[in-house]
Amino acid sequence: MQPRLAFAYDPQFTEHVFAAEQLQRLAGLCDILRHEPLLELTSPDAKAILAETEILITGWGPPQLDASTLAAAPKLRLIAHSAGSIKYFIAPEVVERVAVTSAVTANAVPVAEFTVAAILFANKGVLQFRDIYRRERRHLRSHPLMASGLGNYRKTVGIIGASRIGLKTIELLAPYDFELLLTSTSTTPEQAAALGVELVELDDLLARSDVASLHAPALLSTRHMIDARRLALLRDGATFINTARGSIVDQDALLSELVAGRLNAVIDVTEPEVLPAESPLYDLPNVLLTPHIAGAIGGERERLGTLVVDEVERFVRGEPLLYRVPHELLGQLA
């Protein structure tokens, strides 16, 4: 008998995650109790489905899963999350009792790709040249910036955090002629050497980097880790990239540096998630501000669905899960 499966997420946020072929694979692996995802888990209909559910696929906009969920779903054996972080909706007691797998590794790919593009553009002075060209509308071969220190050859790039995204970014940067620095409390010097990076303290990384890219988790211990003192360590004209979480950066301190024109920034995440309409960050010429698009969007989301279906197939076949979330590491996750 096939295991029984249900979905629980907000469908408006999960379009394109499961292509038709992946849904067909799921139908061949499981008995799908209902194709429409559950938006809540407390109604009689939802509880009736939960009572029979052995595999629950979640995604963006999921209902909270806690001890009451376990009580309502006594047969539940696997939660397969088709997005990134789980800590905002899955309670620790659930991870202790039920196997939980996440597509965070698949979501790391587009974030790392976005980061590499931002690094390459930053080192080429794209924002500066865009504004000069728009203003002067002439050949710029004789412009002083052409003979400046811009360019991607032998630049120093600092990666803050050996997260999945940080490590994927390092992997994608390997073919370039960069000096790569890494700050990480979980990486040994031997591991750093194998990655082709120099392991350094955070202050040293900031002081030496032409571009510093943030890939640390948002924890109480990392809140405002990048503060005014540390931002001041960055050299004049350096670029700071944040695709992690806005809370890790003292945004007022960063804004002061950016308004002064001393630093450049690529900012994909902020605190709050959507800035007030009057925020100067929208209009500063040395800032590329994007609305949290580094992660999977559009067709990139199919990669998440594929990972989840692959994990479900492994589970059904009794094979080890490749992307299981260890319950003892739940407090360290982004």
Tab-separated table of C-alpha atoms in Angstrom, residues 21-239:
chain	number	residue	atom	x	y	z
A	21	GLU	CA	6.032	15.664	-14.334
A	22	GLN	CA	6.885	15.971	-10.628
A	23	LEU	CA	3.230	15.763	-9.637
A	24	GLN	CA	2.953	12.641	-11.795
A	25	ARG	CA	5.965	11.173	-9.993
A	26	LEU	CA	4.324	11.878	-6.638
A	27	ALA	CA	1.099	10.238	-7.801
A	28	GLY	CA	3.079	7.138	-8.718
A	29	LEU	CA	4.810	7.049	-5.346
A	30	CYS	CA	1.991	7.996	-2.983
A	31	ASP	CA	-1.736	8.052	-2.488
A	32	ILE	CA	-2.439	11.794	-2.638
A	33	LEU	CA	-5.285	12.474	-0.210
A	34	ARG	CA	-6.051	15.912	-1.644
A	35	HIS	CA	-4.301	17.866	-4.385
A	36	GLU	CA	-5.359	21.248	-3.001
A	37	PRO	CA	-2.975	22.290	-0.221
A	38	LEU	CA	-4.204	22.715	3.324
A	39	LEU	CA	-4.120	26.355	4.441
A	40	GLU	CA	-4.902	25.496	8.067
A	41	LEU	CA	-4.877	22.357	10.182
A	42	THR	CA	-7.649	22.934	12.719
A	43	SER	CA	-10.906	22.511	10.777
A	44	PRO	CA	-12.701	19.140	10.826
A	45	ASP	CA	-11.849	18.547	7.154
A	46	ALA	CA	-8.168	19.331	7.714
A	47	LYS	CA	-8.024	17.102	10.787
A	48	ALA	CA	-9.627	14.248	8.854
A	49	ILE	CA	-6.889	14.507	6.218
A	50	LEU	CA	-4.128	14.870	8.812
A	51	ALA	CA	-5.312	11.748	10.597
A	52	GLU	CA	-4.416	9.695	7.515
A	53	THR	CA	-1.341	11.639	6.359
A	54	GLU	CA	2.026	9.885	6.411
A	55	ILE	CA	3.918	12.376	4.219
A	56	LEU	CA	3.255	16.111	4.389
A	57	ILE	CA	4.723	18.436	1.763
A	58	THR	CA	5.012	22.038	2.915
A	59	GLY	CA	6.148	25.200	1.170
A	60	TRP	CA	6.027	28.989	1.472
A	61	GLY	CA	3.155	30.212	3.650
A	62	PRO	CA	2.683	26.995	5.644
A	63	PRO	CA	0.516	26.536	8.732
A	64	GLN	CA	2.337	26.140	12.040
A	65	LEU	CA	3.365	22.581	12.878
A	66	ASP	CA	3.651	21.815	16.590
A	67	ALA	CA	2.625	19.306	19.243
A	68	SER	CA	-1.034	19.677	18.281
A	69	THR	CA	-0.115	18.679	14.731
A	70	LEU	CA	1.559	15.542	16.013
A	71	ALA	CA	-1.551	14.691	18.005
A	72	ALA	CA	-3.763	15.195	14.949
A	73	ALA	CA	-1.417	13.276	12.631
A	74	PRO	CA	-0.400	10.077	14.439
A	75	LYS	CA	0.715	8.412	11.197
A	76	LEU	CA	2.944	11.297	10.057
A	77	ARG	CA	6.458	10.083	9.240
A	78	LEU	CA	7.912	12.681	6.849
A	79	ILE	CA	7.631	16.432	6.358
A	80	ALA	CA	9.215	17.516	3.075
A	81	HIS	CA	9.578	21.304	2.883
A	82	SER	CA	9.733	22.691	-0.651
A	83	ALA	CA	11.365	25.966	0.402
A	84	GLY	CA	14.213	27.063	2.668
A	85	SER	CA	14.090	27.694	6.401
A	86	ILE	CA	11.854	25.542	8.591
A	87	LYS	CA	12.447	27.099	11.992
A	88	TYR	CA	9.700	29.701	11.608
A	89	PHE	CA	6.884	27.161	11.381
A	90	ILE	CA	8.083	23.771	12.664
A	91	ALA	CA	8.425	23.380	16.425
A	92	PRO	CA	11.427	21.452	17.813
A	93	GLU	CA	9.236	18.627	19.122
A	94	VAL	CA	8.081	17.914	15.569
A	95	VAL	CA	11.645	17.605	14.263
A	96	GLU	CA	12.456	15.265	17.146
A	97	ARG	CA	9.666	12.833	16.242
A	98	VAL	CA	9.222	13.154	12.481
A	99	ALA	CA	11.799	13.096	9.691
A	100	VAL	CA	12.009	16.604	8.223
A	101	THR	CA	13.731	17.415	4.949
A	102	SER	CA	14.191	20.827	3.346
A	103	ALA	CA	14.924	22.207	-0.112
A	104	VAL	CA	17.268	24.821	1.355
A	105	THR	CA	20.175	23.329	-0.609
A	106	ALA	CA	18.308	23.818	-3.889
A	107	ASN	CA	17.351	27.357	-2.904
A	108	ALA	CA	21.011	28.115	-2.200
A	109	VAL	CA	21.850	27.800	-5.899
A	110	PRO	CA	20.048	30.925	-7.204
A	111	VAL	CA	21.154	32.952	-4.167
A	112	ALA	CA	24.778	32.044	-4.853
A	113	GLU	CA	24.333	32.824	-8.549
A	114	PHE	CA	22.841	36.215	-7.666
A	115	THR	CA	25.757	36.862	-5.314
A	116	VAL	CA	28.370	36.030	-7.935
A	117	ALA	CA	26.661	38.341	-10.430
A	118	ALA	CA	26.606	41.099	-7.808
A	119	ILE	CA	30.307	40.610	-7.065
A	120	LEU	CA	31.260	40.764	-10.736
A	121	PHE	CA	29.134	43.858	-11.344
A	122	ALA	CA	30.461	45.560	-8.211
A	123	ASN	CA	34.085	45.071	-9.192
A	124	LYS	CA	33.345	46.473	-12.656
A	125	GLY	CA	31.776	49.612	-11.187
A	126	VAL	CA	28.533	48.987	-13.037
A	127	LEU	CA	26.437	51.371	-10.940
A	128	GLN	CA	28.971	54.176	-11.309
A	129	PHE	CA	29.395	53.690	-15.048
A	130	ARG	CA	25.637	53.475	-15.556
A	131	ASP	CA	25.133	56.872	-13.949
A	132	ILE	CA	28.073	58.511	-15.729
A	133	TYR	CA	27.007	57.142	-19.117
A	134	ARG	CA	23.404	58.199	-18.535
A	135	ARG	CA	24.592	61.696	-17.671
A	136	GLU	CA	27.359	62.262	-20.228
A	137	ARG	CA	26.179	60.075	-23.153
A	138	ARG	CA	29.584	59.818	-24.818
A	139	HIS	CA	32.517	57.420	-25.092
A	140	LEU	CA	34.062	56.906	-21.682
A	141	ARG	CA	37.388	55.386	-22.748
A	142	SER	CA	39.267	58.376	-21.378
A	143	HIS	CA	37.241	58.621	-18.171
A	144	PRO	CA	39.401	58.317	-15.030
A	145	LEU	CA	37.349	55.324	-13.823
A	146	MET	CA	38.633	53.320	-16.801
A	147	ALA	CA	42.155	53.567	-15.402
A	148	SER	CA	41.144	53.115	-11.768
A	149	GLY	CA	41.348	50.006	-9.636
A	150	LEU	CA	38.106	48.583	-10.978
A	151	GLY	CA	37.840	45.149	-12.575
A	152	ASN	CA	37.662	41.530	-11.489
A	153	TYR	CA	41.316	40.565	-11.740
A	154	ARG	CA	43.006	39.759	-8.415
A	155	LYS	CA	40.343	41.366	-6.286
A	156	THR	CA	39.723	40.262	-2.714
A	157	VAL	CA	36.281	38.846	-1.976
A	158	GLY	CA	35.189	38.061	1.570
A	159	ILE	CA	32.515	35.469	2.346
A	160	ILE	CA	30.929	35.886	5.771
A	161	GLY	CA	29.628	32.485	6.842
A	162	ALA	CA	30.109	28.936	5.573
A	163	SER	CA	26.394	28.341	5.109
A	164	ARG	CA	25.093	26.344	2.163
A	165	ILE	CA	24.833	29.609	0.240
A	166	GLY	CA	28.264	30.751	1.355
A	167	LEU	CA	29.845	27.467	0.303
A	168	LYS	CA	27.993	27.436	-3.029
A	169	THR	CA	29.179	30.991	-3.672
A	170	ILE	CA	32.767	29.945	-2.985
A	171	GLU	CA	32.344	27.043	-5.408
A	172	LEU	CA	31.031	29.327	-8.155
A	173	LEU	CA	33.804	31.871	-7.568
A	174	ALA	CA	36.576	29.279	-7.888
A	175	PRO	CA	37.267	29.841	-11.637
A	176	TYR	CA	37.842	33.576	-11.168
A	177	ASP	CA	41.112	35.302	-10.327
A	178	PHE	CA	40.023	36.328	-6.839
A	179	GLU	CA	41.641	36.115	-3.449
A	180	LEU	CA	38.882	34.487	-1.407
A	181	LEU	CA	38.559	35.075	2.332
A	182	LEU	CA	36.175	33.212	4.621
A	183	THR	CA	35.097	33.839	8.180
A	184	SER	CA	33.358	30.888	9.807
A	185	THR	CA	33.234	29.329	13.259
A	186	SER	CA	32.411	25.898	11.819
A	187	THR	CA	35.252	25.602	9.285
A	188	THR	CA	38.712	24.249	10.078
A	189	PRO	CA	41.891	25.550	8.419
A	190	GLU	CA	42.164	22.221	6.598
A	191	GLN	CA	38.633	22.550	5.237
A	192	ALA	CA	39.321	26.139	4.211
A	193	ALA	CA	42.430	25.066	2.334
A	194	ALA	CA	40.409	22.419	0.496
A	195	LEU	CA	37.904	25.114	-0.478
A	196	GLY	CA	40.669	27.351	-1.786
A	197	VAL	CA	39.969	30.128	0.710
A	198	GLU	CA	41.889	31.811	3.508
A	199	LEU	CA	40.182	31.446	6.889
A	200	VAL	CA	40.288	34.760	8.761
A	201	GLU	CA	38.525	36.633	11.541
A	202	LEU	CA	35.563	38.812	10.567
A	203	ASP	CA	37.344	42.104	11.265
A	204	ASP	CA	40.301	41.065	9.127
A	205	LEU	CA	37.989	39.995	6.308
A	206	LEU	CA	36.194	43.327	6.272
A	207	ALA	CA	39.421	45.316	6.335
A	208	ARG	CA	40.900	43.401	3.398
A	209	SER	CA	37.903	42.868	1.105
A	210	ASP	CA	37.010	44.760	-2.037
A	211	VAL	CA	33.635	43.035	-1.792
A	212	ALA	CA	32.214	41.486	1.386
A	213	SER	CA	29.192	39.198	1.062
A	214	LEU	CA	27.040	38.180	4.025
A	215	HIS	CA	25.865	34.558	4.340
A	216	ALA	CA	25.391	34.082	8.091
A	217	PRO	CA	22.176	32.840	9.756
A	218	ALA	CA	19.801	35.203	11.530
A	219	LEU	CA	20.167	34.283	15.198
A	220	LEU	CA	20.046	36.259	18.424
A	221	SER	CA	23.833	36.000	18.503
A	222	THR	CA	24.207	37.450	14.991
A	223	ARG	CA	21.774	40.356	15.317
A	224	HIS	CA	23.584	43.551	14.205
A	225	MET	CA	26.792	41.542	13.906
A	226	ILE	CA	27.697	43.937	11.105
A	227	ASP	CA	27.618	47.160	13.116
A	228	ALA	CA	29.058	50.658	12.721
A	229	ARG	CA	32.485	49.633	13.981
A	230	ARG	CA	32.762	46.760	11.555
A	231	LEU	CA	31.387	48.711	8.612
A	232	ALA	CA	34.068	51.316	9.273
A	233	LEU	CA	36.684	48.610	8.678
A	234	LEU	CA	35.685	48.316	5.018
A	235	ARG	CA	37.972	50.255	2.721
A	236	ASP	CA	36.679	53.313	0.877
A	237	GLY	CA	34.785	52.253	-2.242
A	238	ALA	CA	34.239	48.668	-1.057
A	239	THR	CA	30.939	46.916	-1.731
